[in-house]
mmCIF file of C-alpha atoms in Angstrom:
data_model
loop_
_atom_site.group_PDB
_atom_site.id
_atom_site.type_symbol
_atom_site.label_atom_id
_atom_site.label_comp_id
_atom_site.label_asym_id
_atom_site.label_seq_id
_atom_site.Cartn_x
_atom_site.Cartn_y
_atom_site.Cartn_z
ATOM 1 C CA MET A 1 53.805 196.204 122.670
ATOM 2 C CA SER A 2 50.889 198.123 124.148
ATOM 3 C CA ASP A 3 52.839 198.686 127.365
ATOM 4 C CA ASN A 4 55.815 200.035 125.413
ATOM 5 C CA ILE A 5 53.602 202.434 123.486
ATOM 6 C CA THR A 6 51.976 203.616 126.697
ATOM 7 C CA ARG A 7 55.362 204.190 128.361
ATOM 8 C CA SER A 8 56.664 206.048 125.298
ATOM 9 C CA THR A 9 53.590 208.271 125.245
ATOM 10 C CA ALA A 10 53.959 209.025 128.947
ATOM 11 C CA LEU A 11 57.644 209.872 128.502
ATOM 12 C CA VAL A 12 56.918 212.209 125.592
ATOM 13 C CA THR A 13 54.146 213.887 127.584
ATOM 14 C CA ALA A 14 56.472 214.338 130.560
ATOM 15 C CA LEU A 15 59.167 215.828 128.346
ATOM 16 C CA GLU A 16 56.633 218.195 126.807
ATOM 17 C CA ASN A 17 55.495 219.246 130.257
ATOM 18 C CA VAL A 18 59.082 219.881 131.313
ATOM 19 C CA THR A 19 59.676 221.854 128.135
ATOM 20 C CA THR A 20 56.501 223.802 128.695
ATOM 21 C CA LEU A 21 57.284 224.564 132.344
ATOM 22 C CA SER A 22 60.957 225.229 131.826
ATOM 23 C CA PRO A 23 60.676 228.928 130.762
ATOM 24 C CA THR A 24 58.394 229.679 133.693
ATOM 25 C CA THR A 25 60.649 227.866 136.106
ATOM 26 C CA THR A 26 63.720 229.576 134.677
ATOM 27 C CA GLN A 27 62.021 232.962 134.928
ATOM 28 C CA ALA A 28 61.114 232.278 138.551
ATOM 29 C CA ILE A 29 64.676 231.268 139.323
ATOM 30 C CA ASN A 30 66.023 234.342 137.580
ATOM 31 C CA ASP A 31 63.609 236.555 139.488
ATOM 32 C CA THR A 32 64.853 235.005 142.688
ATOM 33 C CA ASN A 33 68.506 235.450 141.779
ATOM 34 C CA ILE A 34 68.082 239.095 140.767
ATOM 35 C CA THR A 35 69.123 241.318 143.647
ATOM 36 C CA VAL A 36 65.845 242.658 144.947
ATOM 37 C CA PRO A 37 66.331 246.245 146.184
ATOM 38 C CA HIS A 38 66.254 246.476 149.950
ATOM 39 C CA LYS A 39 63.370 248.491 151.357
ATOM 40 C CA CYS A 40 65.824 251.109 152.659
ATOM 41 C CA LEU A 41 67.290 251.444 149.157
ATOM 42 C CA LEU A 42 63.823 251.426 147.641
ATOM 43 C CA LEU A 43 62.917 254.431 149.783
ATOM 44 C CA LEU A 44 65.647 256.488 148.113
ATOM 45 C CA TYR A 45 64.353 256.183 144.559
ATOM 46 C CA GLU A 46 60.764 254.882 144.560
ATOM 47 C CA ASP A 47 58.294 257.289 142.972
ATOM 48 C CA ILE A 48 54.933 258.270 144.390
ATOM 49 C CA GLY A 49 52.443 256.507 142.143
ATOM 50 C CA LYS A 50 53.080 257.283 138.469
ATOM 51 C CA SER A 51 54.660 260.650 139.166
ATOM 52 C CA ARG A 52 58.380 261.408 139.003
ATOM 53 C CA VAL A 53 58.303 262.622 142.601
ATOM 54 C CA ARG A 54 60.207 260.373 144.955
ATOM 55 C CA TYR A 55 59.140 259.659 148.513
ATOM 56 C CA TRP A 56 62.671 260.532 149.666
ATOM 57 C CA ASP A 57 62.606 264.013 148.143
ATOM 58 C CA LEU A 58 59.187 264.695 149.635
ATOM 59 C CA LEU A 59 60.359 263.583 153.079
ATOM 60 C CA LEU A 60 63.273 266.009 152.895
ATOM 61 C CA LEU A 61 61.212 268.827 151.392
ATOM 62 C CA VAL A 62 58.417 269.059 153.967
ATOM 63 C CA PRO A 63 60.557 269.836 157.066
ATOM 64 C CA ASN A 64 62.610 272.408 155.153
ATOM 65 C CA VAL A 65 59.488 274.165 153.866
ATOM 66 C CA LEU A 66 57.943 274.266 157.338
ATOM 67 C CA PHE A 67 61.127 275.636 158.887
ATOM 68 C CA PHE A 68 61.517 278.226 156.131
ATOM 69 C CA MET A 69 57.945 279.406 156.728
ATOM 70 C CA PHE A 70 58.776 279.698 160.425
ATOM 71 C CA LEU A 71 61.850 281.815 159.617
ATOM 72 C CA LEU A 72 59.745 284.112 157.443
ATOM 73 C CA TRP A 73 57.224 284.463 160.251
ATOM 74 C CA LYS A 74 59.978 285.416 162.710
ATOM 75 C CA LEU A 75 61.817 287.652 160.240
ATOM 76 C CA PRO A 76 60.442 291.074 161.356
ATOM 77 C CA SER A 77 61.261 290.558 165.037
ATOM 78 C CA ALA A 78 64.587 288.925 164.179
ATOM 79 C CA ARG A 79 65.650 291.898 162.057
ATOM 80 C CA ALA A 80 64.725 294.267 164.882
ATOM 81 C CA LYS A 81 66.844 292.328 167.381
ATOM 82 C CA ILE A 82 69.789 292.152 164.995
ATOM 83 C CA ARG A 83 69.662 295.919 164.357
ATOM 84 C CA VAL A 84 69.635 296.579 168.095
ATOM 85 C CA THR A 85 72.563 294.364 169.050
ATOM 86 C CA SER A 86 74.628 294.553 165.827
ATOM 87 C CA SER A 87 76.095 291.132 166.619
ATOM 88 C CA PRO A 88 77.924 289.722 163.579
ATOM 89 C CA ILE A 89 77.807 286.189 164.946
ATOM 90 C CA PHE A 90 74.050 285.996 165.390
ATOM 91 C CA THR A 91 73.524 287.771 162.075
ATOM 92 C CA THR A 92 75.765 285.274 160.308
ATOM 93 C CA PHE A 93 74.108 282.270 161.936
ATOM 94 C CA TYR A 94 70.673 283.568 161.008
ATOM 95 C CA ILE A 95 71.663 284.150 157.378
ATOM 96 C CA LEU A 96 73.308 280.727 157.108
ATOM 97 C CA VAL A 97 70.261 278.998 158.576
ATOM 98 C CA PHE A 98 68.089 280.857 156.058
ATOM 99 C CA VAL A 99 70.367 279.822 153.190
ATOM 100 C CA VAL A 100 70.427 276.174 154.282
ATOM 101 C CA ALA A 101 66.627 276.035 154.333
ATOM 102 C CA LEU A 102 66.452 277.615 150.863
ATOM 103 C CA VAL A 103 69.087 275.299 149.385
ATOM 104 C CA GLY A 104 67.346 272.267 150.880
ATOM 105 C CA ILE A 105 64.070 273.320 149.283
ATOM 106 C CA ALA A 106 65.750 274.025 145.937
ATOM 107 C CA ARG A 107 67.511 270.653 145.925
ATOM 108 C CA ALA A 108 64.296 268.745 146.617
ATOM 109 C CA VAL A 109 62.283 270.693 144.023
ATOM 110 C CA VAL A 110 64.924 270.279 141.307
ATOM 111 C CA SER A 111 65.230 266.579 142.073
ATOM 112 C CA MET A 112 61.458 266.221 141.743
ATOM 113 C CA THR A 113 61.323 267.949 138.375
ATOM 114 C CA VAL A 114 64.312 266.451 136.573
ATOM 115 C CA SER A 115 64.291 263.182 134.690
ATOM 116 C CA ALA A 116 66.502 260.194 135.391
ATOM 117 C CA SER A 117 69.111 261.207 132.818
ATOM 118 C CA ASP A 118 72.827 261.369 133.556
ATOM 119 C CA ALA A 119 72.846 265.175 133.431
ATOM 120 C CA ALA A 120 69.952 265.360 135.867
ATOM 121 C CA THR A 121 71.687 262.935 138.207
ATOM 122 C CA VAL A 122 74.839 265.075 138.226
ATOM 123 C CA ALA A 123 72.793 268.223 138.847
ATOM 124 C CA ASP A 124 71.041 266.542 141.764
ATOM 125 C CA LYS A 125 74.351 265.485 143.296
ATOM 126 C CA ILE A 126 75.793 268.977 142.904
ATOM 127 C CA LEU A 127 72.818 270.379 144.803
ATOM 128 C CA TRP A 128 73.416 267.791 147.520
ATOM 129 C CA GLU A 129 77.017 268.985 147.798
ATOM 130 C CA ILE A 130 76.004 272.652 147.946
ATOM 131 C CA THR A 131 73.620 271.838 150.782
ATOM 132 C CA ARG A 132 76.330 269.859 152.560
ATOM 133 C CA PHE A 133 78.760 272.757 152.136
ATOM 134 C CA PHE A 134 76.511 275.211 153.977
ATOM 135 C CA LEU A 135 75.614 272.705 156.681
ATOM 136 C CA LEU A 136 79.254 271.865 157.337
ATOM 137 C CA ALA A 137 80.205 275.549 157.326
ATOM 138 C CA ILE A 138 77.659 276.161 160.080
ATOM 139 C CA GLU A 139 78.874 273.093 161.976
ATOM 140 C CA LEU A 140 82.478 274.246 162.046
ATOM 141 C CA SER A 141 81.542 277.862 162.736
ATOM 142 C CA VAL A 142 79.465 276.910 165.769
ATOM 143 C CA VAL A 143 82.273 274.826 167.252
ATOM 144 C CA ILE A 144 85.015 277.384 166.636
ATOM 145 C CA LEU A 145 82.987 280.415 167.669
ATOM 146 C CA GLY A 146 81.644 278.586 170.698
ATOM 147 C CA LEU A 147 85.084 277.578 171.945
ATOM 148 C CA ALA A 148 86.777 280.865 171.020
ATOM 149 C CA PHE A 149 84.098 283.286 172.151
ATOM 150 C CA GLY A 150 86.283 284.774 174.853
ATOM 151 C CA HIS A 151 89.019 285.571 172.352
ATOM 152 C CA LEU A 152 86.965 287.180 169.588
ATOM 153 C CA GLU A 153 87.016 290.934 169.890
ATOM 154 C CA SER A 154 86.063 292.398 166.518
ATOM 155 C CA LYS A 155 84.107 291.822 163.348
ATOM 156 C CA SER A 156 87.318 291.132 161.462
ATOM 157 C CA SER A 157 88.168 288.192 163.738
ATOM 158 C CA VAL A 158 84.689 286.736 163.216
ATOM 159 C CA LYS A 159 85.092 287.141 159.453
ATOM 160 C CA ARG A 160 88.412 285.295 159.604
ATOM 161 C CA VAL A 161 86.757 282.389 161.405
ATOM 162 C CA LEU A 162 83.995 282.255 158.804
ATOM 163 C CA ALA A 163 86.551 282.387 155.990
ATOM 164 C CA ILE A 164 88.480 279.474 157.483
ATOM 165 C CA THR A 165 85.351 277.373 157.946
ATOM 166 C CA ALA A 166 84.239 278.187 154.396
ATOM 167 C CA VAL A 167 87.564 276.988 152.966
ATOM 168 C CA LEU A 168 87.495 273.779 155.018
ATOM 169 C CA SER A 169 83.876 273.099 154.079
ATOM 170 C CA LEU A 170 84.598 273.755 150.414
ATOM 171 C CA ALA A 171 87.546 271.345 150.435
ATOM 172 C CA TYR A 172 85.406 268.656 152.058
ATOM 173 C CA SER A 173 82.480 269.167 149.671
ATOM 174 C CA VAL A 174 84.682 269.204 146.563
ATOM 175 C CA THR A 175 86.374 265.974 147.648
ATOM 176 C CA GLN A 176 83.061 264.325 148.411
ATOM 177 C CA GLY A 177 81.496 265.567 145.181
ATOM 178 C CA THR A 178 84.422 264.357 143.088
ATOM 179 C CA LEU A 179 84.194 260.873 144.570
ATOM 180 C CA GLU A 180 80.427 260.869 144.195
ATOM 181 C CA ILE A 181 80.317 261.949 140.541
ATOM 182 C CA LEU A 182 83.450 260.275 139.146
ATOM 183 C CA TYR A 183 83.436 257.148 141.305
ATOM 184 C CA PRO A 184 79.809 256.439 142.273
ATOM 185 C CA ASP A 185 79.212 253.622 144.715
ATOM 186 C CA ALA A 186 77.761 250.607 142.901
ATOM 187 C CA HIS A 187 75.943 249.563 146.067
ATOM 188 C CA LEU A 188 73.812 252.688 145.847
ATOM 189 C CA SER A 189 72.531 252.265 142.307
ATOM 190 C CA ALA A 190 68.972 251.356 141.489
ATOM 191 C CA GLU A 191 67.468 250.708 138.067
ATOM 192 C CA ASP A 192 68.727 253.509 135.824
ATOM 193 C CA PHE A 193 69.077 256.059 138.616
ATOM 194 C CA ASN A 194 72.256 256.400 140.643
ATOM 195 C CA ILE A 195 71.485 257.351 144.238
ATOM 196 C CA TYR A 196 73.476 260.056 145.979
ATOM 197 C CA GLY A 197 75.965 258.120 148.115
ATOM 198 C CA HIS A 198 77.790 260.890 150.031
ATOM 199 C CA GLY A 199 81.119 260.060 148.417
ATOM 200 C CA GLY A 200 80.819 256.309 148.802
ATOM 201 C CA ARG A 201 80.787 253.940 151.755
ATOM 202 C CA HIS A 202 84.449 254.291 152.684
ATOM 203 C CA PHE A 203 84.526 258.094 152.551
ATOM 204 C CA TRP A 204 81.273 258.157 154.505
ATOM 205 C CA LEU A 205 82.769 255.879 157.160
ATOM 206 C CA ALA A 206 85.993 257.888 157.477
ATOM 207 C CA SER A 207 84.259 261.269 157.711
ATOM 208 C CA SER A 208 81.658 259.982 160.182
ATOM 209 C CA CYS A 209 84.351 258.591 162.472
ATOM 210 C CA PHE A 210 86.320 261.848 162.288
ATOM 211 C CA PHE A 211 83.361 264.056 163.199
ATOM 212 C CA PHE A 212 82.304 261.630 165.919
ATOM 213 C CA LEU A 213 85.725 261.984 167.551
ATOM 214 C CA VAL A 214 85.646 265.780 167.219
ATOM 215 C CA TYR A 215 82.227 266.195 168.822
ATOM 216 C CA SER A 216 82.951 263.603 171.495
ATOM 217 C CA PHE A 217 86.088 265.543 172.421
ATOM 218 C CA VAL A 218 84.062 268.754 172.662
ATOM 219 C CA VAL A 219 81.564 267.058 174.984
ATOM 220 C CA ILE A 220 84.243 265.775 177.383
ATOM 221 C CA LEU A 221 86.338 268.969 177.327
ATOM 222 C CA PRO A 222 84.988 270.230 180.681
ATOM 223 C CA LYS A 223 86.197 266.973 182.263
ATOM 224 C CA THR A 224 89.755 267.331 180.961
ATOM 225 C CA PRO A 225 92.702 269.343 182.360
ATOM 226 C CA LEU A 226 92.191 271.803 179.500
ATOM 227 C CA LYS A 227 89.334 273.362 181.447
ATOM 228 C CA ASP A 228 91.970 275.026 183.669
ATOM 229 C CA ARG A 229 93.815 276.530 180.710
ATOM 230 C CA ILE A 230 91.156 277.765 178.335
ATOM 231 C CA SER A 231 87.777 279.433 178.657
ATOM 232 C CA LEU A 232 85.038 276.953 177.857
ATOM 233 C CA PRO A 233 81.399 277.604 177.062
ATOM 234 C CA SER A 234 79.291 276.814 180.091
ATOM 235 C CA ARG A 235 75.913 276.948 178.372
ATOM 236 C CA LYS A 236 74.454 273.439 178.468
ATOM 237 C CA SER A 237 72.873 273.747 175.021
ATOM 238 C CA PHE A 238 76.335 273.953 173.422
ATOM 239 C CA TYR A 239 77.288 270.529 174.772
ATOM 240 C CA VAL A 240 73.855 269.080 174.021
ATOM 241 C CA TYR A 241 74.332 270.251 170.429
ATOM 242 C CA ALA A 242 77.763 268.595 170.261
ATOM 243 C CA GLY A 243 76.420 265.427 171.879
ATOM 244 C CA ILE A 244 73.568 265.125 169.378
ATOM 245 C CA LEU A 245 75.968 265.434 166.448
ATOM 246 C CA ALA A 246 78.353 262.935 168.062
ATOM 247 C CA VAL A 247 75.557 260.350 168.330
ATOM 248 C CA LEU A 248 74.387 261.131 164.796
ATOM 249 C CA ASN A 249 77.869 260.560 163.373
ATOM 250 C CA LEU A 250 78.294 257.404 165.458
ATOM 251 C CA VAL A 251 75.125 255.844 164.031
ATOM 252 C CA GLN A 252 76.099 257.005 160.550
ATOM 253 C CA GLY A 253 79.552 255.483 160.968
ATOM 254 C CA LEU A 254 78.075 252.167 162.099
ATOM 255 C CA GLY A 255 75.752 252.145 159.101
ATOM 256 C CA SER A 256 78.629 252.916 156.742
ATOM 257 C CA ALA A 257 80.731 250.165 158.324
ATOM 258 C CA LEU A 258 77.931 247.666 157.737
ATOM 259 C CA LEU A 259 77.737 248.745 154.101
ATOM 260 C CA CYS A 260 81.502 248.314 153.766
ATOM 261 C CA VAL A 261 81.134 244.644 154.704
ATOM 262 C CA ASP A 262 78.149 244.264 152.345
ATOM 263 C CA ILE A 263 75.460 244.209 155.028
ATOM 264 C CA ILE A 264 72.658 246.088 153.313
ATOM 265 C CA GLU A 265 70.815 246.754 156.584
ATOM 266 C CA GLY A 266 73.417 249.438 157.248
ATOM 267 C CA LEU A 267 71.607 251.502 154.644
ATOM 268 C CA CYS A 268 68.680 251.892 157.050
ATOM 269 C CA CYS A 269 71.010 253.551 159.582
ATOM 270 C CA VAL A 270 72.430 256.023 157.082
ATOM 271 C CA ASP A 271 68.954 256.733 155.693
ATOM 272 C CA ALA A 272 67.801 257.756 159.156
ATOM 273 C CA THR A 273 70.862 259.905 159.902
ATOM 274 C CA THR A 274 70.729 261.554 156.474
ATOM 275 C CA PHE A 275 67.077 262.457 156.928
ATOM 276 C CA LEU A 276 67.676 263.876 160.411
ATOM 277 C CA TYR A 277 70.769 265.830 159.379
ATOM 278 C CA PHE A 278 69.468 267.401 156.182
ATOM 279 C CA SER A 279 66.007 268.098 157.618
ATOM 280 C CA PHE A 280 66.591 269.105 161.235
ATOM 281 C CA PHE A 281 70.142 270.416 161.536
ATOM 282 C CA ALA A 282 69.146 274.001 160.753
ATOM 283 C CA PRO A 283 66.269 273.903 163.293
ATOM 284 C CA LEU A 284 68.727 272.450 165.826
ATOM 285 C CA ILE A 285 71.030 275.433 165.341
ATOM 286 C CA TYR A 286 68.106 277.799 165.738
ATOM 287 C CA VAL A 287 66.823 276.171 168.934
ATOM 288 C CA ALA A 288 70.254 275.766 170.521
ATOM 289 C CA PHE A 289 71.726 279.194 169.760
ATOM 290 C CA LEU A 290 69.228 281.614 168.224
ATOM 291 C CA LYS A 291 65.928 280.931 169.957
ATOM 292 C CA GLY A 292 66.934 282.683 173.171
ATOM 293 C CA PHE A 293 68.418 285.602 171.276
ATOM 294 C CA PHE A 294 65.339 286.269 169.138
ATOM 295 C CA GLY A 295 62.784 285.181 171.711
ATOM 296 C CA SER A 296 63.852 287.286 174.702
ATOM 297 C CA GLU A 297 61.774 290.369 175.405
ATOM 298 C CA PRO A 298 63.739 293.622 175.493
ATOM 299 C CA LYS A 299 63.623 295.417 178.819
ATOM 300 C CA ILE A 300 63.992 298.885 177.280
ATOM 301 C CA LEU A 301 64.063 300.570 173.882
ATOM 302 C CA PHE A 302 67.639 300.529 172.638
ATOM 303 C CA SER A 303 67.686 304.041 171.243
ATOM 304 C CA TYR A 304 70.035 305.745 173.672
ATOM 305 C CA LYS A 305 73.770 305.906 173.062
ATOM 306 C CA CYS A 306 76.487 307.519 175.148
ATOM 307 C CA GLN A 307 78.857 307.706 172.203
ATOM 308 C CA VAL A 308 77.883 309.090 168.829
ATOM 309 C CA ASP A 309 80.956 308.586 166.692
ATOM 310 C CA GLU A 310 82.346 305.085 166.504
ATOM 311 C CA PRO A 311 85.255 303.745 164.439
ATOM 312 C CA GLU A 312 84.432 301.652 161.407
ATOM 313 C CA ASP A 313 85.826 298.432 162.834
ATOM 314 C CA VAL A 314 84.493 298.867 166.318
ATOM 315 C CA ASP A 315 84.986 296.138 168.863
ATOM 316 C CA VAL A 316 82.015 293.837 169.057
ATOM 317 C CA HIS A 317 80.736 293.220 172.567
ATOM 318 C CA LEU A 318 80.205 289.508 172.289
ATOM 319 C CA PRO A 319 78.440 287.447 174.912
ATOM 320 C CA HIS A 320 81.231 286.194 177.128
ATOM 321 C CA ALA A 321 82.049 282.513 177.337
ATOM 322 C CA TYR A 322 82.822 281.968 180.967
ATOM 323 C CA ALA A 323 85.247 279.344 182.140
ATOM 324 C CA VAL A 324 83.732 276.299 183.722
ATOM 325 C CA ALA A 325 83.586 276.824 187.455
ATOM 326 C CA LYS A 326 86.494 275.132 189.135
ATOM 327 C CA LYS A 327 87.457 277.272 192.145
ATOM 328 C CA GLU A 328 86.097 277.219 195.674
ATOM 329 C CA GLY A 329 82.924 279.175 196.159
ATOM 330 C CA MET A 330 81.934 278.986 192.482
ATOM 331 C CA ASP A 331 79.026 276.616 192.807
ATOM 332 C CA SER A 332 77.857 276.549 189.231
ATOM 333 C CA GLY A 333 77.886 272.815 188.578
ATOM 334 C CA PHE A 334 79.261 271.037 185.563
ATOM 335 C CA TYR A 335 77.522 273.156 182.964
ATOM 336 C CA SER A 336 76.073 276.407 184.196
ATOM 337 C CA SER A 337 74.479 279.078 182.176
ATOM 338 C CA THR A 338 76.251 280.857 179.442
ATOM 339 C CA GLN A 339 77.678 279.558 176.172
ATOM 340 C CA ILE A 340 76.267 282.314 174.084
ATOM 341 C CA ASP A 341 74.095 283.669 176.893
ATOM 342 C CA THR A 342 71.993 286.007 174.813
ATOM 343 C CA THR A 343 69.430 286.912 177.455
ATOM 344 C CA ALA A 344 72.070 288.052 179.921
ATOM 345 C CA TYR A 345 73.815 289.898 177.125
ATOM 346 C CA LEU A 346 70.678 291.832 176.159
ATOM 347 C CA ASP A 347 70.062 292.646 179.812
ATOM 348 C CA ASP A 348 73.582 294.081 180.115
ATOM 349 C CA VAL A 349 73.078 296.201 177.018
ATOM 350 C CA ALA A 350 69.729 297.458 178.290
ATOM 351 C CA LEU A 351 71.105 298.398 181.717
ATOM 352 C CA TYR A 352 74.074 300.117 180.116
ATOM 353 C CA ALA A 353 71.839 302.186 177.807
ATOM 354 C CA LEU A 354 69.510 303.047 180.695
ATOM 355 C CA SER A 355 72.357 304.224 182.905
ATOM 356 C CA CYS A 356 73.720 306.365 180.083
ATOM 357 C CA GLY A 357 70.313 307.956 179.531
ATOM 358 C CA GLN A 358 69.857 308.723 183.230
ATOM 359 C CA HIS A 359 73.332 310.215 183.405
ATOM 360 C CA GLN A 360 72.577 312.574 180.508
ATOM 361 C CA GLN A 361 69.250 313.638 182.062
ATOM 362 C CA HIS A 362 70.979 314.348 185.384
ATOM 363 C CA ARG A 363 73.544 316.563 183.663
ATOM 364 C CA GLN A 364 70.774 318.517 181.950
#
């Protein structure tokens, strides 16, 4: 009898212990089964301390602020160079780079100040799309203007190119924004805040592959038979620019493909490419195409003109895009020296103005 009582007591105690431990055990199991946000997803929405400022927004804000301050510092000399040359292409690029830096700053600041409400999320995504619109417009403009430099003769032709790129960029951004707002990607949601997903994994993959093919084709153009039929930019920086964007889109496409097959590590790839693109694309444009133009020292004051009256839509003397050397005796290598060869262009303008001034003095 005593043994039975002892066994019964032990059984009751064991059951009580199981009952007591069951909620804790269940909670631990539930915590394990809950999808813990990946560190690359956590980076996109985690706040700094108790503030509403996210690490991601701060990472994107700092480079844009620094670059904008640099543009302001260079503004006086840049305006002087633009007034001297009256080049619509360089003026347009400079304005677009300025706008991209401003929009990037505005997007980050607004995202830092809004709450996690649905309206704030939509506003944040719209700002992302506006930024993407300007970046893509510059992308397309650089490619088209770079490849068609030898065929652009007036301001009106440059305006037509910009209009076409604006329409294409708008169509892309509207499509991406519609997918992003109406059909958000569930894989890019965290807590009560839906992360900007660039139109979703599948749209991201398709667009990345498309742009990778475009930029890869631009890079290999000088190796194709087309080099004998069309004038190609020979400035190395043009192809370096295209190569960088090709690699960027390749990595972004691989990351998107991993996300499409539910491999969350792909998010780390697209995080890196997104940060590089939205933070350093505008500086890349400046270094590749505008640095030489604004940084070259003028050889002479450009205040002498041989002609006083000019028509309203005067031909623009654009820097020539020379064909890649392919004949005997033209030992210029694979990429030589002029895509948008701004230094040589300014030298030509200076020599032309100097010769005109000397001619007038001789006549007097």
